[in-house]
Amino acid sequence: MSTDQASSAGAKVEVLTLDVSGDLSELARVRAWARAELRDVTEEDLTDTILVLDELVSNAVRHGNPPRQVRLLRLPGRLRIEVDDSGKAPATPRPPSDTGGRGLALIDACATLWGQEHREDGKTVWAELTRS
């Protein structure tokens, strides 16, 4: 777990990082970490943030490959969640079923914007949420 400071177009950006294993039990640790780091966020914003974070991380654990890392980027008026894994397959919505398929639709409903970036060594799936 680490915290870095960066600047984006003159604005100060706080970057919080957490490495994640491939076990679904990690989701509870990731949620607790986010709640502790985002104590100043309104309850409504925190609820949406935790939902999006949980979906992105669970997708990386279920469908991605190690290593996995989560980043929270605190930007003026918004929060960006990034989840890295070394899998090459793109994150794509699938029809809802008893085994899943609702995660990206939930992210789309809660986030102002989401997407993915592909690299030689994997991908980053990200979502941005407006903060009150």
Short mmCIF file of N, CA, C and O in Angstrom, two decimals:
data_model
loop_
_atom_site.label_atom_id
_atom_site.label_comp_id
_atom_site.label_asym_id
_atom_site.label_seq_id
_atom_site.Cartn_x
_atom_site.Cartn_y
_atom_site.Cartn_z
N MET A 1 0.85 -1.16 0.00
CA MET A 1 0.00 0.00 0.00
C MET A 1 0.90 1.23 0.00
O MET A 1 1.84 1.31 0.76
N SER A 2 0.59 2.19 -0.87
CA SER A 2 1.40 3.39 -0.90
C SER A 2 0.55 4.58 -1.31
O SER A 2 -0.53 4.44 -1.85
N THR A 3 1.08 5.75 -1.03
CA THR A 3 0.45 7.00 -1.40
C THR A 3 1.49 7.85 -2.12
O THR A 3 2.60 8.00 -1.65
N ASP A 4 1.13 8.36 -3.27
CA ASP A 4 2.01 9.23 -4.04
C ASP A 4 1.27 10.52 -4.35
O ASP A 4 0.05 10.56 -4.37
N GLN A 5 2.02 11.55 -4.60
CA GLN A 5 1.45 12.82 -5.04
C GLN A 5 1.91 13.05 -6.47
O GLN A 5 3.06 12.82 -6.80
N ALA A 6 1.03 13.48 -7.31
CA ALA A 6 1.38 13.82 -8.69
C ALA A 6 0.61 15.07 -9.04
O ALA A 6 -0.23 15.54 -8.29
N SER A 7 0.91 15.63 -10.18
CA SER A 7 0.11 16.77 -10.61
C SER A 7 -0.37 16.52 -12.02
O SER A 7 0.33 15.95 -12.84
N SER A 8 -1.59 16.89 -12.26
CA SER A 8 -2.21 16.72 -13.57
C SER A 8 -2.71 18.09 -14.00
O SER A 8 -3.63 18.63 -13.40
N ALA A 9 -2.09 18.64 -15.02
CA ALA A 9 -2.45 19.97 -15.54
C ALA A 9 -2.51 20.99 -14.41
O ALA A 9 -3.44 21.78 -14.31
N GLY A 10 -1.53 20.95 -13.50
CA GLY A 10 -1.44 21.92 -12.42
C GLY A 10 -2.23 21.55 -11.18
O GLY A 10 -2.07 22.18 -10.15
N ALA A 11 -3.12 20.55 -11.26
CA ALA A 11 -3.91 20.15 -10.11
C ALA A 11 -3.18 19.04 -9.35
O ALA A 11 -2.60 18.15 -9.96
N LYS A 12 -3.22 19.10 -8.05
CA LYS A 12 -2.58 18.08 -7.23
C LYS A 12 -3.44 16.81 -7.25
O LYS A 12 -4.65 16.86 -7.08
N VAL A 13 -2.78 15.68 -7.46
CA VAL A 13 -3.46 14.39 -7.52
C VAL A 13 -2.85 13.48 -6.46
O VAL A 13 -1.64 13.30 -6.42
N GLU A 14 -3.68 12.94 -5.60
CA GLU A 14 -3.23 11.96 -4.62
C GLU A 14 -3.48 10.57 -5.21
O GLU A 14 -4.58 10.26 -5.64
N VAL A 15 -2.45 9.74 -5.23
CA VAL A 15 -2.56 8.39 -5.79
C VAL A 15 -2.32 7.39 -4.67
O VAL A 15 -1.26 7.36 -4.06
N LEU A 16 -3.32 6.57 -4.40
CA LEU A 16 -3.24 5.52 -3.38
C LEU A 16 -3.19 4.18 -4.10
O LEU A 16 -3.98 3.95 -5.01
N THR A 17 -2.28 3.31 -3.71
CA THR A 17 -2.15 2.02 -4.39
C THR A 17 -2.21 0.86 -3.41
O THR A 17 -1.80 0.99 -2.25
N LEU A 18 -2.71 -0.26 -3.90
CA LEU A 18 -2.82 -1.48 -3.11
C LEU A 18 -2.65 -2.67 -4.04
O LEU A 18 -3.32 -2.76 -5.06
N ASP A 19 -1.72 -3.57 -3.69
CA ASP A 19 -1.56 -4.81 -4.44
C ASP A 19 -2.63 -5.80 -3.98
O ASP A 19 -2.97 -5.86 -2.80
N VAL A 20 -3.13 -6.58 -4.94
CA VAL A 20 -4.24 -7.50 -4.66
C VAL A 20 -3.86 -8.90 -5.13
O VAL A 20 -3.35 -9.06 -6.23
N SER A 21 -4.14 -9.90 -4.28
CA SER A 21 -3.88 -11.29 -4.67
C SER A 21 -5.03 -11.81 -5.52
O SER A 21 -5.96 -11.08 -5.83
N GLY A 22 -4.98 -13.07 -5.87
CA GLY A 22 -5.99 -13.66 -6.72
C GLY A 22 -7.13 -14.33 -5.99
O GLY A 22 -7.90 -15.08 -6.58
N ASP A 23 -7.28 -14.06 -4.71
CA ASP A 23 -8.31 -14.69 -3.90
C ASP A 23 -9.48 -13.73 -3.73
O ASP A 23 -9.28 -12.56 -3.38
N LEU A 24 -10.71 -14.21 -3.93
CA LEU A 24 -11.88 -13.34 -3.78
C LEU A 24 -12.05 -12.82 -2.36
O LEU A 24 -12.73 -11.81 -2.16
N SER A 25 -11.43 -13.46 -1.37
CA SER A 25 -11.51 -12.94 0.00
C SER A 25 -10.80 -11.58 0.11
O SER A 25 -11.03 -10.84 1.06
N GLU A 26 -9.97 -11.24 -0.87
CA GLU A 26 -9.29 -9.95 -0.90
C GLU A 26 -10.27 -8.79 -1.03
O GLU A 26 -9.94 -7.66 -0.66
N LEU A 27 -11.45 -9.05 -1.56
CA LEU A 27 -12.42 -7.97 -1.76
C LEU A 27 -12.74 -7.25 -0.46
O LEU A 27 -12.87 -6.03 -0.43
N ALA A 28 -12.87 -7.98 0.63
CA ALA A 28 -13.15 -7.36 1.93
C ALA A 28 -12.00 -6.46 2.35
O ALA A 28 -12.23 -5.35 2.87
N ARG A 29 -10.77 -6.89 2.12
CA ARG A 29 -9.60 -6.07 2.47
C ARG A 29 -9.56 -4.81 1.60
O ARG A 29 -9.27 -3.72 2.10
N VAL A 30 -9.87 -4.94 0.32
CA VAL A 30 -9.87 -3.79 -0.58
C VAL A 30 -10.95 -2.78 -0.16
O VAL A 30 -10.70 -1.58 -0.11
N ARG A 31 -12.14 -3.28 0.17
CA ARG A 31 -13.21 -2.37 0.62
C ARG A 31 -12.82 -1.65 1.90
O ARG A 31 -13.02 -0.44 2.04
N ALA A 32 -12.24 -2.37 2.87
CA ALA A 32 -11.81 -1.76 4.14
C ALA A 32 -10.73 -0.72 3.89
O ALA A 32 -10.75 0.37 4.48
N TRP A 33 -9.79 -1.02 3.02
CA TRP A 33 -8.72 -0.07 2.66
C TRP A 33 -9.32 1.21 2.07
O TRP A 33 -8.97 2.31 2.47
N ALA A 34 -10.24 1.05 1.12
CA ALA A 34 -10.85 2.21 0.48
C ALA A 34 -11.64 3.05 1.49
O ALA A 34 -11.55 4.28 1.50
N ARG A 35 -12.41 2.39 2.34
CA ARG A 35 -13.18 3.13 3.37
C ARG A 35 -12.25 3.93 4.28
O ARG A 35 -12.52 5.07 4.62
N ALA A 36 -11.13 3.34 4.67
CA ALA A 36 -10.17 4.02 5.54
C ALA A 36 -9.52 5.20 4.83
O ALA A 36 -9.33 6.27 5.41
N GLU A 37 -9.18 5.02 3.57
CA GLU A 37 -8.50 6.08 2.81
C GLU A 37 -9.45 7.20 2.38
O GLU A 37 -9.01 8.32 2.15
N LEU A 38 -10.73 6.91 2.28
CA LEU A 38 -11.71 7.88 1.77
C LEU A 38 -12.67 8.33 2.87
O LEU A 38 -13.85 8.57 2.62
N ARG A 39 -12.15 8.48 4.08
CA ARG A 39 -12.99 8.88 5.22
C ARG A 39 -13.70 10.22 5.00
O ARG A 39 -14.75 10.46 5.57
N ASP A 40 -13.13 11.09 4.19
CA ASP A 40 -13.70 12.41 3.99
C ASP A 40 -14.74 12.46 2.88
O ASP A 40 -15.34 13.50 2.64
N VAL A 41 -14.99 11.35 2.21
CA VAL A 41 -15.95 11.30 1.11
C VAL A 41 -17.36 11.12 1.69
O VAL A 41 -17.54 10.40 2.67
N THR A 42 -18.36 11.76 1.08
CA THR A 42 -19.73 11.62 1.57
C THR A 42 -20.16 10.16 1.50
O THR A 42 -19.66 9.39 0.68
N GLU A 43 -21.11 9.79 2.33
CA GLU A 43 -21.58 8.40 2.36
C GLU A 43 -22.16 7.98 1.01
O GLU A 43 -21.93 6.86 0.56
N GLU A 44 -22.87 8.86 0.37
CA GLU A 44 -23.44 8.55 -0.95
C GLU A 44 -22.33 8.28 -1.97
O GLU A 44 -22.37 7.30 -2.72
N ASP A 45 -21.33 9.16 -2.01
CA ASP A 45 -20.20 8.96 -2.92
C ASP A 45 -19.42 7.70 -2.57
O ASP A 45 -18.98 6.97 -3.46
N LEU A 46 -19.25 7.45 -1.28
CA LEU A 46 -18.51 6.28 -0.84
C LEU A 46 -19.23 4.99 -1.24
O LEU A 46 -18.60 4.03 -1.69
N THR A 47 -20.54 4.97 -1.14
CA THR A 47 -21.32 3.79 -1.52
C THR A 47 -21.09 3.46 -2.99
O THR A 47 -20.82 2.31 -3.35
N ASP A 48 -21.20 4.47 -3.86
CA ASP A 48 -20.96 4.24 -5.29
C ASP A 48 -19.52 3.84 -5.56
O ASP A 48 -19.24 2.94 -6.36
N THR A 49 -18.58 4.48 -4.86
CA THR A 49 -17.17 4.16 -5.04
C THR A 49 -16.88 2.72 -4.67
O THR A 49 -16.20 2.00 -5.42
N ILE A 50 -17.39 2.27 -3.54
CA ILE A 50 -17.15 0.91 -3.09
C ILE A 50 -17.78 -0.10 -4.05
O ILE A 50 -17.18 -1.13 -4.37
N LEU A 51 -18.96 0.20 -4.56
CA LEU A 51 -19.61 -0.69 -5.52
C LEU A 51 -18.77 -0.83 -6.78
O LEU A 51 -18.49 -1.95 -7.24
N VAL A 52 -18.31 0.29 -7.33
CA VAL A 52 -17.50 0.26 -8.55
C VAL A 52 -16.16 -0.43 -8.28
O VAL A 52 -15.71 -1.28 -9.06
N LEU A 53 -15.52 -0.08 -7.19
CA LEU A 53 -14.25 -0.68 -6.82
C LEU A 53 -14.39 -2.20 -6.69
O LEU A 53 -13.58 -2.96 -7.22
N ASP A 54 -15.42 -2.63 -6.00
CA ASP A 54 -15.66 -4.05 -5.79
C ASP A 54 -15.84 -4.79 -7.12
O ASP A 54 -15.29 -5.87 -7.32
N GLU A 55 -16.59 -4.20 -8.03
CA GLU A 55 -16.82 -4.83 -9.33
C GLU A 55 -15.53 -4.90 -10.15
O GLU A 55 -15.23 -5.92 -10.77
N LEU A 56 -14.77 -3.80 -10.17
CA LEU A 56 -13.53 -3.80 -10.95
C LEU A 56 -12.53 -4.82 -10.40
O LEU A 56 -11.89 -5.56 -11.17
N VAL A 57 -12.38 -4.86 -9.09
CA VAL A 57 -11.43 -5.79 -8.49
C VAL A 57 -11.90 -7.23 -8.66
O VAL A 57 -11.11 -8.11 -9.01
N SER A 58 -13.19 -7.50 -8.45
CA SER A 58 -13.66 -8.88 -8.61
C SER A 58 -13.51 -9.35 -10.05
O SER A 58 -13.15 -10.51 -10.29
N ASN A 59 -13.70 -8.46 -11.02
CA ASN A 59 -13.46 -8.83 -12.42
C ASN A 59 -12.00 -9.16 -12.66
O ASN A 59 -11.67 -10.13 -13.35
N ALA A 60 -11.10 -8.37 -12.08
CA ALA A 60 -9.66 -8.64 -12.25
C ALA A 60 -9.26 -9.96 -11.60
O ALA A 60 -8.46 -10.71 -12.15
N VAL A 61 -9.85 -10.26 -10.45
CA VAL A 61 -9.53 -11.52 -9.76
C VAL A 61 -10.10 -12.70 -10.53
O VAL A 61 -9.43 -13.71 -10.72
N ARG A 62 -11.34 -12.57 -11.00
CA ARG A 62 -12.00 -13.69 -11.70
C ARG A 62 -11.46 -13.90 -13.12
O ARG A 62 -11.33 -15.03 -13.56
N HIS A 63 -11.23 -12.82 -13.83
CA HIS A 63 -10.94 -12.93 -15.26
C HIS A 63 -9.54 -12.49 -15.66
O HIS A 63 -9.13 -12.74 -16.80
N GLY A 64 -8.82 -11.82 -14.78
CA GLY A 64 -7.48 -11.32 -15.10
C GLY A 64 -6.39 -12.24 -14.60
O GLY A 64 -6.66 -13.31 -14.05
N ASN A 65 -5.17 -11.82 -14.80
CA ASN A 65 -4.00 -12.58 -14.36
C ASN A 65 -3.14 -11.72 -13.44
O ASN A 65 -3.13 -10.50 -13.58
N PRO A 66 -2.41 -12.36 -12.52
CA PRO A 66 -1.51 -11.59 -11.65
C PRO A 66 -0.34 -11.01 -12.44
O PRO A 66 -0.04 -11.53 -13.52
N PRO A 67 0.30 -9.99 -11.95
CA PRO A 67 -0.01 -9.28 -10.71
C PRO A 67 -1.20 -8.34 -10.91
O PRO A 67 -1.49 -7.91 -12.02
N ARG A 68 -1.87 -8.02 -9.80
CA ARG A 68 -3.02 -7.12 -9.82
C ARG A 68 -2.75 -5.97 -8.87
O ARG A 68 -2.21 -6.17 -7.79
N GLN A 69 -3.17 -4.78 -9.26
CA GLN A 69 -2.99 -3.61 -8.40
C GLN A 69 -4.19 -2.68 -8.57
O GLN A 69 -4.72 -2.54 -9.67
N VAL A 70 -4.59 -2.07 -7.46
CA VAL A 70 -5.67 -1.09 -7.44
C VAL A 70 -5.07 0.27 -7.14
O VAL A 70 -4.19 0.40 -6.30
N ARG A 71 -5.55 1.28 -7.86
CA ARG A 71 -5.15 2.66 -7.58
C ARG A 71 -6.41 3.51 -7.42
O ARG A 71 -7.35 3.38 -8.20
N LEU A 72 -6.39 4.37 -6.42
CA LEU A 72 -7.40 5.41 -6.26
C LEU A 72 -6.70 6.73 -6.53
O LEU A 72 -5.70 7.04 -5.87
N LEU A 73 -7.18 7.48 -7.48
CA LEU A 73 -6.61 8.78 -7.81
C LEU A 73 -7.61 9.84 -7.39
O LEU A 73 -8.72 9.92 -7.95
N ARG A 74 -7.21 10.61 -6.40
CA ARG A 74 -8.07 11.69 -5.90
C ARG A 74 -7.77 12.94 -6.71
O ARG A 74 -6.71 13.52 -6.58
N LEU A 75 -8.73 13.33 -7.53
CA LEU A 75 -8.61 14.49 -8.40
C LEU A 75 -9.61 15.54 -7.95
O LEU A 75 -10.61 15.21 -7.30
N PRO A 76 -9.40 16.79 -8.31
CA PRO A 76 -10.38 17.82 -7.93
C PRO A 76 -11.78 17.47 -8.47
O PRO A 76 -11.98 17.33 -9.67
N GLY A 77 -12.73 17.26 -7.54
CA GLY A 77 -14.12 17.01 -7.92
C GLY A 77 -14.43 15.61 -8.43
O GLY A 77 -15.56 15.31 -8.79
N ARG A 78 -13.43 14.73 -8.46
CA ARG A 78 -13.69 13.37 -8.95
C ARG A 78 -12.69 12.39 -8.36
O ARG A 78 -11.66 12.77 -7.83
N LEU A 79 -13.05 11.13 -8.47
CA LEU A 79 -12.21 10.04 -8.02
C LEU A 79 -12.08 9.06 -9.18
O LEU A 79 -13.08 8.69 -9.80
N ARG A 80 -10.86 8.66 -9.48
CA ARG A 80 -10.63 7.68 -10.54
C ARG A 80 -10.13 6.39 -9.88
O ARG A 80 -9.22 6.42 -9.05
N ILE A 81 -10.76 5.29 -10.24
CA ILE A 81 -10.37 3.97 -9.76
C ILE A 81 -9.73 3.26 -10.94
O ILE A 81 -10.31 3.19 -12.02
N GLU A 82 -8.53 2.72 -10.73
CA GLU A 82 -7.84 1.96 -11.76
C GLU A 82 -7.47 0.60 -11.21
O GLU A 82 -6.97 0.50 -10.09
N VAL A 83 -7.70 -0.45 -12.00
CA VAL A 83 -7.33 -1.80 -11.59
C VAL A 83 -6.51 -2.41 -12.72
O VAL A 83 -6.98 -2.52 -13.85
N ASP A 84 -5.28 -2.76 -12.40
CA ASP A 84 -4.36 -3.39 -13.36
C ASP A 84 -4.35 -4.90 -13.18
O ASP A 84 -4.45 -5.39 -12.06
N ASP A 85 -4.20 -5.61 -14.29
CA ASP A 85 -3.86 -7.02 -14.25
C ASP A 85 -3.08 -7.34 -15.52
O ASP A 85 -3.02 -6.52 -16.43
N SER A 86 -2.47 -8.50 -15.56
CA SER A 86 -1.64 -8.83 -16.72
C SER A 86 -2.39 -9.63 -17.78
O SER A 86 -1.77 -10.13 -18.72
N GLY A 87 -3.69 -9.74 -17.65
CA GLY A 87 -4.49 -10.43 -18.66
C GLY A 87 -4.59 -9.62 -19.94
O GLY A 87 -4.59 -8.39 -19.91
N LYS A 88 -4.68 -10.30 -21.05
CA LYS A 88 -4.77 -9.63 -22.35
C LYS A 88 -6.21 -9.47 -22.83
O LYS A 88 -6.50 -8.62 -23.67
N ALA A 89 -7.13 -10.27 -22.30
CA ALA A 89 -8.52 -10.21 -22.75
C ALA A 89 -9.17 -8.90 -22.30
O ALA A 89 -9.05 -8.52 -21.14
N PRO A 90 -9.86 -8.22 -23.22
CA PRO A 90 -10.52 -6.97 -22.83
C PRO A 90 -11.70 -7.24 -21.90
O PRO A 90 -12.30 -8.31 -21.93
N ALA A 91 -12.01 -6.24 -21.08
CA ALA A 91 -13.20 -6.30 -20.25
C ALA A 91 -14.39 -6.02 -21.16
O ALA A 91 -14.48 -4.95 -21.75
N THR A 92 -15.27 -6.99 -21.30
CA THR A 92 -16.42 -6.83 -22.17
C THR A 92 -17.68 -7.24 -21.44
O THR A 92 -17.69 -8.25 -20.72
N PRO A 93 -18.74 -6.47 -21.61
CA PRO A 93 -20.01 -6.85 -20.99
C PRO A 93 -20.49 -8.20 -21.55
O PRO A 93 -20.25 -8.52 -22.71
N ARG A 94 -21.15 -8.96 -20.69
CA ARG A 94 -21.76 -10.21 -21.14
C ARG A 94 -23.19 -10.23 -20.63
O ARG A 94 -23.53 -9.52 -19.68
N PRO A 95 -24.02 -11.04 -21.25
CA PRO A 95 -25.42 -11.09 -20.81
C PRO A 95 -25.53 -11.53 -19.35
O PRO A 95 -24.82 -12.45 -18.94
N PRO A 96 -26.41 -10.90 -18.58
CA PRO A 96 -26.59 -11.31 -17.18
C PRO A 96 -27.07 -12.75 -17.09
O PRO A 96 -27.86 -13.21 -17.91
N SER A 97 -26.56 -13.45 -16.07
CA SER A 97 -26.97 -14.83 -15.81
C SER A 97 -26.87 -15.09 -14.32
O SER A 97 -26.54 -14.18 -13.55
N ASP A 98 -27.13 -16.32 -13.93
CA ASP A 98 -27.01 -16.68 -12.51
C ASP A 98 -25.58 -16.61 -12.01
O ASP A 98 -25.34 -16.54 -10.82
N THR A 99 -24.60 -16.63 -12.92
CA THR A 99 -23.19 -16.61 -12.52
C THR A 99 -22.54 -15.25 -12.68
O THR A 99 -21.35 -15.11 -12.44
N GLY A 100 -23.27 -14.23 -13.08
CA GLY A 100 -22.69 -12.90 -13.20
C GLY A 100 -23.17 -12.18 -14.45
O GLY A 100 -24.25 -12.43 -14.96
N GLY A 101 -22.31 -11.28 -14.93
CA GLY A 101 -22.65 -10.52 -16.12
C GLY A 101 -23.27 -9.17 -15.86
O GLY A 101 -23.68 -8.48 -16.79
N ARG A 102 -23.33 -8.76 -14.60
CA ARG A 102 -23.95 -7.46 -14.27
C ARG A 102 -22.93 -6.39 -13.89
O ARG A 102 -23.25 -5.23 -13.78
N GLY A 103 -21.68 -6.79 -13.68
CA GLY A 103 -20.66 -5.89 -13.15
C GLY A 103 -20.41 -4.65 -13.98
O GLY A 103 -20.44 -3.53 -13.48
N LEU A 104 -20.15 -4.81 -15.27
CA LEU A 104 -19.86 -3.65 -16.10
C LEU A 104 -21.08 -2.76 -16.27
O LEU A 104 -20.95 -1.54 -16.38
N ALA A 105 -22.29 -3.35 -16.24
CA ALA A 105 -23.51 -2.53 -16.30
C ALA A 105 -23.65 -1.70 -15.03
O ALA A 105 -24.05 -0.52 -15.08
N LEU A 106 -23.30 -2.27 -13.87
CA LEU A 106 -23.33 -1.52 -12.61
C LEU A 106 -22.30 -0.38 -12.64
O LEU A 106 -22.58 0.73 -12.20
N ILE A 107 -21.12 -0.68 -13.14
CA ILE A 107 -20.08 0.34 -13.25
C ILE A 107 -20.56 1.47 -14.15
O ILE A 107 -20.44 2.65 -13.83
N ASP A 108 -21.16 1.11 -15.28
CA ASP A 108 -21.67 2.11 -16.21
C ASP A 108 -22.75 2.99 -15.57
O ASP A 108 -22.82 4.19 -15.82
N ALA A 109 -23.58 2.40 -14.71
CA ALA A 109 -24.65 3.14 -14.04
C ALA A 109 -24.12 4.09 -12.96
O ALA A 109 -24.69 5.16 -12.75
N CYS A 110 -23.04 3.71 -12.29
CA CYS A 110 -22.52 4.51 -11.17
C CYS A 110 -21.46 5.52 -11.58
O CYS A 110 -21.35 6.58 -10.96
N ALA A 111 -20.66 5.18 -12.56
CA ALA A 111 -19.52 6.02 -12.95
C ALA A 111 -19.94 7.05 -13.99
O ALA A 111 -20.88 6.82 -14.76
N THR A 112 -19.24 8.17 -14.00
CA THR A 112 -19.48 9.17 -15.04
C THR A 112 -18.82 8.75 -16.35
O THR A 112 -19.24 9.15 -17.42
N LEU A 113 -17.78 7.92 -16.22
CA LEU A 113 -17.02 7.47 -17.38
C LEU A 113 -16.24 6.23 -16.97
O LEU A 113 -15.80 6.13 -15.82
N TRP A 114 -16.08 5.27 -17.87
CA TRP A 114 -15.22 4.12 -17.59
C TRP A 114 -14.63 3.64 -18.91
O TRP A 114 -15.14 3.95 -19.98
N GLY A 115 -13.54 2.91 -18.79
CA GLY A 115 -12.90 2.40 -19.99
C GLY A 115 -11.75 1.49 -19.63
O GLY A 115 -11.62 1.06 -18.48
N GLN A 116 -10.91 1.22 -20.62
CA GLN A 116 -9.76 0.35 -20.39
C GLN A 116 -8.62 0.74 -21.31
O GLN A 116 -8.85 1.29 -22.38
N GLU A 117 -7.44 0.50 -20.82
CA GLU A 117 -6.22 0.77 -21.58
C GLU A 117 -5.45 -0.54 -21.65
O GLU A 117 -5.27 -1.22 -20.64
N HIS A 118 -5.02 -0.89 -22.86
CA HIS A 118 -4.28 -2.14 -23.06
C HIS A 118 -2.81 -1.84 -23.26
O HIS A 118 -2.45 -0.87 -23.93
N ARG A 119 -1.97 -2.67 -22.65
CA ARG A 119 -0.52 -2.55 -22.73
C ARG A 119 0.06 -3.90 -23.13
O ARG A 119 -0.63 -4.90 -23.10
N GLU A 120 1.34 -3.91 -23.44
CA GLU A 120 2.03 -5.17 -23.74
C GLU A 120 1.92 -6.16 -22.59
O GLU A 120 1.79 -7.36 -22.80
N ASP A 121 1.98 -5.64 -21.35
CA ASP A 121 1.99 -6.51 -20.18
C ASP A 121 0.63 -6.65 -19.49
O ASP A 121 0.56 -7.12 -18.36
N GLY A 122 -0.45 -6.24 -20.15
CA GLY A 122 -1.77 -6.40 -19.55
C GLY A 122 -2.70 -5.25 -19.85
O GLY A 122 -2.63 -4.64 -20.91
N LYS A 123 -3.55 -4.95 -18.88
CA LYS A 123 -4.53 -3.88 -19.08
C LYS A 123 -4.85 -3.17 -17.77
O LYS A 123 -4.57 -3.68 -16.69
N THR A 124 -5.43 -2.00 -17.91
CA THR A 124 -5.98 -1.24 -16.80
C THR A 124 -7.43 -0.97 -17.12
O THR A 124 -7.74 -0.42 -18.18
N VAL A 125 -8.33 -1.37 -16.24
CA VAL A 125 -9.73 -1.03 -16.37
C VAL A 125 -9.98 0.06 -15.34
O VAL A 125 -9.57 -0.05 -14.19
N TRP A 126 -10.61 1.16 -15.76
CA TRP A 126 -10.75 2.31 -14.90
C TRP A 126 -12.19 2.85 -14.93
O TRP A 126 -12.92 2.59 -15.88
N ALA A 127 -12.51 3.59 -13.90
CA ALA A 127 -13.80 4.27 -13.82
C ALA A 127 -13.60 5.58 -13.07
O ALA A 127 -12.77 5.66 -12.16
N GLU A 128 -14.34 6.61 -13.47
CA GLU A 128 -14.30 7.89 -12.77
C GLU A 128 -15.67 8.20 -12.22
O GLU A 128 -16.69 7.98 -12.86
N LEU A 129 -15.66 8.72 -10.99
CA LEU A 129 -16.88 9.11 -10.30
C LEU A 129 -16.76 10.56 -9.86
O LEU A 129 -15.69 10.98 -9.41
N THR A 130 -17.84 11.28 -9.99
CA THR A 130 -17.88 12.67 -9.53
C THR A 130 -18.03 12.65 -8.01
O THR A 130 -18.77 11.86 -7.46
N ARG A 131 -17.28 13.54 -7.36
CA ARG A 131 -17.37 13.67 -5.89
C ARG A 131 -18.17 14.90 -5.55
O ARG A 131 -18.03 15.95 -6.17
N SER A 132 -19.01 14.79 -4.51
CA SER A 132 -19.82 15.93 -4.06
C SER A 132 -18.95 16.93 -3.33
O SER A 132 -17.96 16.62 -2.75
#
